[in-house]
Amino acid sequence: MNVIRFSDLCAQGMAAGQRVFIRADLNVPQDDSGAITEDTRIRASVPCIQMALDAGAAVMVTSHLGRPTEGAFKPEDSLAPVAKRLGELLGRDVPLVANWVDGVTVAPGQVVLLENCRVNVGEKKNNPELAKKMAALCDIFVNDAFGTAHRAEGTTYGIAEYAKVACAGPLLAAEIDAITKALAHPQRPLVAIVAGSKVSTKLTILKSLADKVDQLIVGGGIANTFMLAAGLKIGKSLAEADLVDQAKAVIEAMKARGAPGPTPPEVATAKPFSADAVATVKAPADVEDD
């Protein structure tokens, strides 16, 4: 797959003195006090940010955190804990900038973190006017957020349509390379593992994989929807009942190729939905209504 890579732009000196907008995935888990409990995503973002700084760019970084209400910022929506941790990892101060859509002050060799992008009205629905404003902030847009690249939102899709230059950061480029290698010249048997809460956000890739892989393994809420599609009970678990027919189509596509359908051989069940619930492993056919 031919993509413009940020690493190539930096190597060619094309990022020097330029305003670089990096969409990272800094959506990290936090405890009730707001303290970060696991910082893998922040640490993974550092190479791209450092690459931009070393290239002499003026660097802006943003991410979503949680599921805030657009236009209604709350303290718990803030990326402040992320800015602090990012500063520790980079060994420099990382100012947090709020209300940034209409302009950001940052000089070459500096980095700022732009407050939670999902607070901006129009982000989730990829409002074109918002996308144009964000694109105007930069000379180079870098998508380094593979975990949210499938979402057509303002900072993942819209800005790329209007930016002077749009490219892939090292994390996204590495994932593109791995997927291209696996699908273009796969070793058999080829198994894909897809998990998450929603089928709706991954339906296109699930349909594509159904035509290519020898086995499709699904987990999380996605597995529940496929269990419903297979006529199995899921108790009170999360599922997307309106996508059962789409899930059935994926199952049938797998079966038509002689591949097993993506339903789990075992499931973990519990009555209460809590972190300390005692789980019981059962066959899918043995799951109760509640």
PDB file of N, CA and C in Angstrom, residues 49-105:
ATOM      1  N   ILE A  49       6.325  11.830  18.151  1.00  0.00           N
ATOM      2  CA  ILE A  49       6.462  13.202  18.649  1.00  0.00           C
ATOM      3  C   ILE A  49       7.926  13.621  18.662  1.00  0.00           C
ATOM      4  N   GLN A  50       8.795  12.720  19.142  1.00  0.00           N
ATOM      5  CA  GLN A  50      10.219  13.024  19.188  1.00  0.00           C
ATOM      6  C   GLN A  50      10.792  13.190  17.789  1.00  0.00           C
ATOM      7  N   MET A  51      10.297  12.389  16.857  1.00  0.00           N
ATOM      8  CA  MET A  51      10.724  12.494  15.462  1.00  0.00           C
ATOM      9  C   MET A  51      10.423  13.889  14.916  1.00  0.00           C
ATOM     10  N   ALA A  52       9.234  14.384  15.232  1.00  0.00           N
ATOM     11  CA  ALA A  52       8.834  15.710  14.767  1.00  0.00           C
ATOM     12  C   ALA A  52       9.686  16.801  15.405  1.00  0.00           C
ATOM     13  N   LEU A  53       9.950  16.663  16.699  1.00  0.00           N
ATOM     14  CA  LEU A  53      10.779  17.648  17.394  1.00  0.00           C
ATOM     15  C   LEU A  53      12.201  17.644  16.853  1.00  0.00           C
ATOM     16  N   ASP A  54      12.754  16.462  16.645  1.00  0.00           N
ATOM     17  CA  ASP A  54      14.117  16.348  16.124  1.00  0.00           C
ATOM     18  C   ASP A  54      14.227  16.927  14.713  1.00  0.00           C
ATOM     19  N   ALA A  55      13.108  16.902  13.992  1.00  0.00           N
ATOM     20  CA  ALA A  55      13.097  17.430  12.622  1.00  0.00           C
ATOM     21  C   ALA A  55      12.947  18.945  12.592  1.00  0.00           C
ATOM     22  N   GLY A  56      12.757  19.561  13.775  1.00  0.00           N
ATOM     23  CA  GLY A  56      12.633  21.009  13.848  1.00  0.00           C
ATOM     24  C   GLY A  56      11.245  21.537  13.593  1.00  0.00           C
ATOM     25  N   ALA A  57      10.237  20.689  13.821  1.00  0.00           N
ATOM     26  CA  ALA A  57       8.853  21.097  13.595  1.00  0.00           C
ATOM     27  C   ALA A  57       8.260  21.765  14.826  1.00  0.00           C
ATOM     28  N   ALA A  58       7.213  22.543  14.598  1.00  0.00           N
ATOM     29  CA  ALA A  58       6.368  23.056  15.679  1.00  0.00           C
ATOM     30  C   ALA A  58       5.250  22.032  15.840  1.00  0.00           C
ATOM     31  N   VAL A  59       5.195  21.387  16.996  1.00  0.00           N
ATOM     32  CA  VAL A  59       4.402  20.163  17.129  1.00  0.00           C
ATOM     33  C   VAL A  59       3.144  20.367  17.964  1.00  0.00           C
ATOM     34  N   MET A  60       2.027  19.976  17.387  1.00  0.00           N
ATOM     35  CA  MET A  60       0.742  19.944  18.083  1.00  0.00           C
ATOM     36  C   MET A  60       0.269  18.499  18.124  1.00  0.00           C
ATOM     37  N   VAL A  61      -0.136  18.048  19.302  1.00  0.00           N
ATOM     38  CA  VAL A  61      -0.618  16.672  19.468  1.00  0.00           C
ATOM     39  C   VAL A  61      -2.013  16.722  20.061  1.00  0.00           C
ATOM     40  N   THR A  62      -2.898  15.889  19.566  1.00  0.00           N
ATOM     41  CA  THR A  62      -4.206  15.785  20.210  1.00  0.00           C
ATOM     42  C   THR A  62      -4.661  14.339  20.235  1.00  0.00           C
ATOM     43  N   SER A  63      -5.674  14.094  21.051  1.00  0.00           N
ATOM     44  CA  SER A  63      -6.256  12.763  21.208  1.00  0.00           C
ATOM     45  C   SER A  63      -7.628  12.923  21.833  1.00  0.00           C
ATOM     46  N   HIS A  64      -8.403  11.862  21.758  1.00  0.00           N
ATOM     47  CA  HIS A  64      -9.624  11.833  22.565  1.00  0.00           C
ATOM     48  C   HIS A  64      -9.291  11.155  23.886  1.00  0.00           C
ATOM     49  N   LEU A  65     -10.154  11.328  24.862  1.00  0.00           N
ATOM     50  CA  LEU A  65     -10.047  10.630  26.141  1.00  0.00           C
ATOM     51  C   LEU A  65     -11.469  10.374  26.617  1.00  0.00           C
ATOM     52  N   GLY A  66     -11.822   9.104  26.716  1.00  0.00           N
ATOM     53  CA  GLY A  66     -13.172   8.756  27.150  1.00  0.00           C
ATOM     54  C   GLY A  66     -14.219   9.129  26.117  1.00  0.00           C
ATOM     55  N   ARG A  67     -15.424   9.376  26.608  1.00  0.00           N
ATOM     56  CA  ARG A  67     -16.544   9.700  25.716  1.00  0.00           C
ATOM     57  C   ARG A  67     -17.245  10.972  26.200  1.00  0.00           C
ATOM     58  N   PRO A  68     -16.576  12.100  26.044  1.00  0.00           N
ATOM     59  CA  PRO A  68     -17.163  13.360  26.522  1.00  0.00           C
ATOM     60  C   PRO A  68     -18.343  13.793  25.657  1.00  0.00           C
ATOM     61  N   THR A  69     -19.128  14.691  26.192  1.00  0.00           N
ATOM     62  CA  THR A  69     -20.218  15.299  25.436  1.00  0.00           C
ATOM     63  C   THR A  69     -19.673  16.499  24.677  1.00  0.00           C
ATOM     64  N   GLU A  70     -19.893  16.538  23.384  1.00  0.00           N
ATOM     65  CA  GLU A  70     -19.388  17.645  22.580  1.00  0.00           C
ATOM     66  C   GLU A  70     -19.954  18.977  23.073  1.00  0.00           C
ATOM     67  N   GLY A  71     -19.070  19.937  23.234  1.00  0.00           N
ATOM     68  CA  GLY A  71     -19.482  21.264  23.652  1.00  0.00           C
ATOM     69  C   GLY A  71     -19.760  21.403  25.128  1.00  0.00           C
ATOM     70  N   ALA A  72     -19.508  20.348  25.900  1.00  0.00           N
ATOM     71  CA  ALA A  72     -19.799  20.388  27.347  1.00  0.00           C
ATOM     72  C   ALA A  72     -18.616  19.802  28.110  1.00  0.00           C
ATOM     73  N   PHE A  73     -17.503  20.539  28.121  1.00  0.00           N
ATOM     74  CA  PHE A  73     -16.284  20.058  28.769  1.00  0.00           C
ATOM     75  C   PHE A  73     -16.467  19.908  30.278  1.00  0.00           C
ATOM     76  N   LYS A  74     -15.982  18.782  30.795  1.00  0.00           N
ATOM     77  CA  LYS A  74     -15.969  18.528  32.237  1.00  0.00           C
ATOM     78  C   LYS A  74     -14.536  18.225  32.654  1.00  0.00           C
ATOM     79  N   PRO A  75     -14.188  18.485  33.923  1.00  0.00           N
ATOM     80  CA  PRO A  75     -12.812  18.251  34.375  1.00  0.00           C
ATOM     81  C   PRO A  75     -12.311  16.841  34.080  1.00  0.00           C
ATOM     82  N   GLU A  76     -13.185  15.847  34.196  1.00  0.00           N
ATOM     83  CA  GLU A  76     -12.758  14.465  33.968  1.00  0.00           C
ATOM     84  C   GLU A  76     -12.465  14.169  32.496  1.00  0.00           C
ATOM     85  N   ASP A  77     -12.846  15.095  31.610  1.00  0.00           N
ATOM     86  CA  ASP A  77     -12.555  14.930  30.186  1.00  0.00           C
ATOM     87  C   ASP A  77     -11.148  15.398  29.824  1.00  0.00           C
ATOM     88  N   SER A  78     -10.473  16.046  30.745  1.00  0.00           N
ATOM     89  CA  SER A  78      -9.218  16.718  30.430  1.00  0.00           C
ATOM     90  C   SER A  78      -8.059  15.755  30.187  1.00  0.00           C
ATOM     91  N   LEU A  79      -7.198  16.166  29.269  1.00  0.00           N
ATOM     92  CA  LEU A  79      -5.961  15.439  28.990  1.00  0.00           C
ATOM     93  C   LEU A  79      -4.821  15.878  29.910  1.00  0.00           C
ATOM     94  N   ALA A  80      -5.132  16.615  30.967  1.00  0.00           N
ATOM     95  CA  ALA A  80      -4.087  17.113  31.871  1.00  0.00           C
ATOM     96  C   ALA A  80      -3.192  16.000  32.412  1.00  0.00           C
ATOM     97  N   PRO A  81      -3.740  14.866  32.886  1.00  0.00           N
ATOM     98  CA  PRO A  81      -2.855  13.795  33.360  1.00  0.00           C
ATOM     99  C   PRO A  81      -1.962  13.250  32.244  1.00  0.00           C
ATOM    100  N   VAL A  82      -2.493  13.241  31.027  1.00  0.00           N
ATOM    101  CA  VAL A  82      -1.717  12.768  29.880  1.00  0.00           C
ATOM    102  C   VAL A  82      -0.581  13.738  29.575  1.00  0.00           C
ATOM    103  N   ALA A  83      -0.859  15.036  29.634  1.00  0.00           N
ATOM    104  CA  ALA A  83       0.179  16.042  29.387  1.00  0.00           C
ATOM    105  C   ALA A  83       1.324  15.897  30.384  1.00  0.00           C
ATOM    106  N   LYS A  84       0.976  15.641  31.632  1.00  0.00           N
ATOM    107  CA  LYS A  84       1.990  15.473  32.673  1.00  0.00           C
ATOM    108  C   LYS A  84       2.866  14.257  32.383  1.00  0.00           C
ATOM    109  N   ARG A  85       2.229  13.133  32.060  1.00  0.00           N
ATOM    110  CA  ARG A  85       2.989  11.906  31.796  1.00  0.00           C
ATOM    111  C   ARG A  85       3.800  12.035  30.515  1.00  0.00           C
ATOM    112  N   LEU A  86       3.236  12.651  29.507  1.00  0.00           N
ATOM    113  CA  LEU A  86       3.960  12.838  28.255  1.00  0.00           C
ATOM    114  C   LEU A  86       5.188  13.711  28.465  1.00  0.00           C
ATOM    115  N   GLY A  87       5.047  14.737  29.293  1.00  0.00           N
ATOM    116  CA  GLY A  87       6.180  15.594  29.603  1.00  0.00           C
ATOM    117  C   GLY A  87       7.294  14.831  30.301  1.00  0.00           C
ATOM    118  N   GLU A  88       6.910  13.914  31.202  1.00  0.00           N
ATOM    119  CA  GLU A  88       7.905  13.088  31.893  1.00  0.00           C
ATOM    120  C   GLU A  88       8.660  12.209  30.904  1.00  0.00           C
ATOM    121  N   LEU A  89       7.940  11.644  29.948  1.00  0.00           N
ATOM    122  CA  LEU A  89       8.564  10.741  28.981  1.00  0.00           C
ATOM    123  C   LEU A  89       9.439  11.484  27.977  1.00  0.00           C
ATOM    124  N   LEU A  90       9.032  12.692  27.611  1.00  0.00           N
ATOM    125  CA  LEU A  90       9.807  13.487  26.655  1.00  0.00           C
ATOM    126  C   LEU A  90      10.929  14.274  27.323  1.00  0.00           C
ATOM    127  N   GLY A  91      10.838  14.407  28.644  1.00  0.00           N
ATOM    128  CA  GLY A  91      11.841  15.173  29.365  1.00  0.00           C
ATOM    129  C   GLY A  91      11.725  16.665  29.138  1.00  0.00           C
ATOM    130  N   ARG A  92      10.510  17.147  28.931  1.00  0.00           N
ATOM    131  CA  ARG A  92      10.276  18.570  28.703  1.00  0.00           C
ATOM    132  C   ARG A  92       8.853  18.916  29.106  1.00  0.00           C
ATOM    133  N   ASP A  93       8.601  20.195  29.269  1.00  0.00           N
ATOM    134  CA  ASP A  93       7.252  20.646  29.591  1.00  0.00           C
ATOM    135  C   ASP A  93       6.355  20.500  28.362  1.00  0.00           C
ATOM    136  N   VAL A  94       5.153  19.977  28.573  1.00  0.00           N
ATOM    137  CA  VAL A  94       4.175  19.850  27.489  1.00  0.00           C
ATOM    138  C   VAL A  94       2.930  20.644  27.889  1.00  0.00           C
ATOM    139  N   PRO A  95       2.826  21.898  27.463  1.00  0.00           N
ATOM    140  CA  PRO A  95       1.656  22.710  27.812  1.00  0.00           C
ATOM    141  C   PRO A  95       0.375  22.116  27.237  1.00  0.00           C
ATOM    142  N   LEU A  96      -0.698  22.228  28.008  1.00  0.00           N
ATOM    143  CA  LEU A  96      -2.011  21.768  27.566  1.00  0.00           C
ATOM    144  C   LEU A  96      -2.803  22.979  27.086  1.00  0.00           C
ATOM    145  N   VAL A  97      -3.302  22.918  25.859  1.00  0.00           N
ATOM    146  CA  VAL A  97      -3.993  24.050  25.246  1.00  0.00           C
ATOM    147  C   VAL A  97      -5.477  23.739  25.095  1.00  0.00           C
ATOM    148  N   ALA A  98      -6.317  24.576  25.694  1.00  0.00           N
ATOM    149  CA  ALA A  98      -7.769  24.430  25.560  1.00  0.00           C
ATOM    150  C   ALA A  98      -8.289  25.382  24.480  1.00  0.00           C
ATOM    151  N   ASN A  99      -9.491  25.133  24.005  1.00  0.00           N
ATOM    152  CA  ASN A  99     -10.145  26.013  23.020  1.00  0.00           C
ATOM    153  C   ASN A  99      -9.204  26.348  21.865  1.00  0.00           C
ATOM    154  N   TRP A 100      -8.702  25.311  21.243  1.00  0.00           N
ATOM    155  CA  TRP A 100      -7.607  25.470  20.298  1.00  0.00           C
ATOM    156  C   TRP A 100      -8.008  25.526  18.823  1.00  0.00           C
ATOM    157  N   VAL A 101      -9.245  25.272  18.511  1.00  0.00           N
ATOM    158  CA  VAL A 101      -9.651  25.127  17.110  1.00  0.00           C
ATOM    159  C   VAL A 101      -9.359  26.368  16.269  1.00  0.00           C
ATOM    160  N   ASP A 102      -9.488  27.551  16.862  1.00  0.00           N
ATOM    161  CA  ASP A 102      -9.314  28.788  16.095  1.00  0.00           C
ATOM    162  C   ASP A 102      -7.886  29.311  16.076  1.00  0.00           C
ATOM    163  N   GLY A 103      -6.959  28.588  16.694  1.00  0.00           N
ATOM    164  CA  GLY A 103      -5.573  29.029  16.630  1.00  0.00           C
ATOM    165  C   GLY A 103      -4.720  28.455  17.740  1.00  0.00           C
ATOM    166  N   VAL A 104      -3.474  28.114  17.409  1.00  0.00           N
ATOM    167  CA  VAL A 104      -2.535  27.541  18.376  1.00  0.00           C
ATOM    168  C   VAL A 104      -1.190  28.236  18.217  1.00  0.00           C
ATOM    169  N   THR A 105      -0.628  28.685  19.320  1.00  0.00           N
ATOM    170  CA  THR A 105       0.702  29.287  19.299  1.00  0.00           C
ATOM    171  C   THR A 105       1.730  28.245  19.715  1.00  0.00           C
TER     172      THR A 105
END
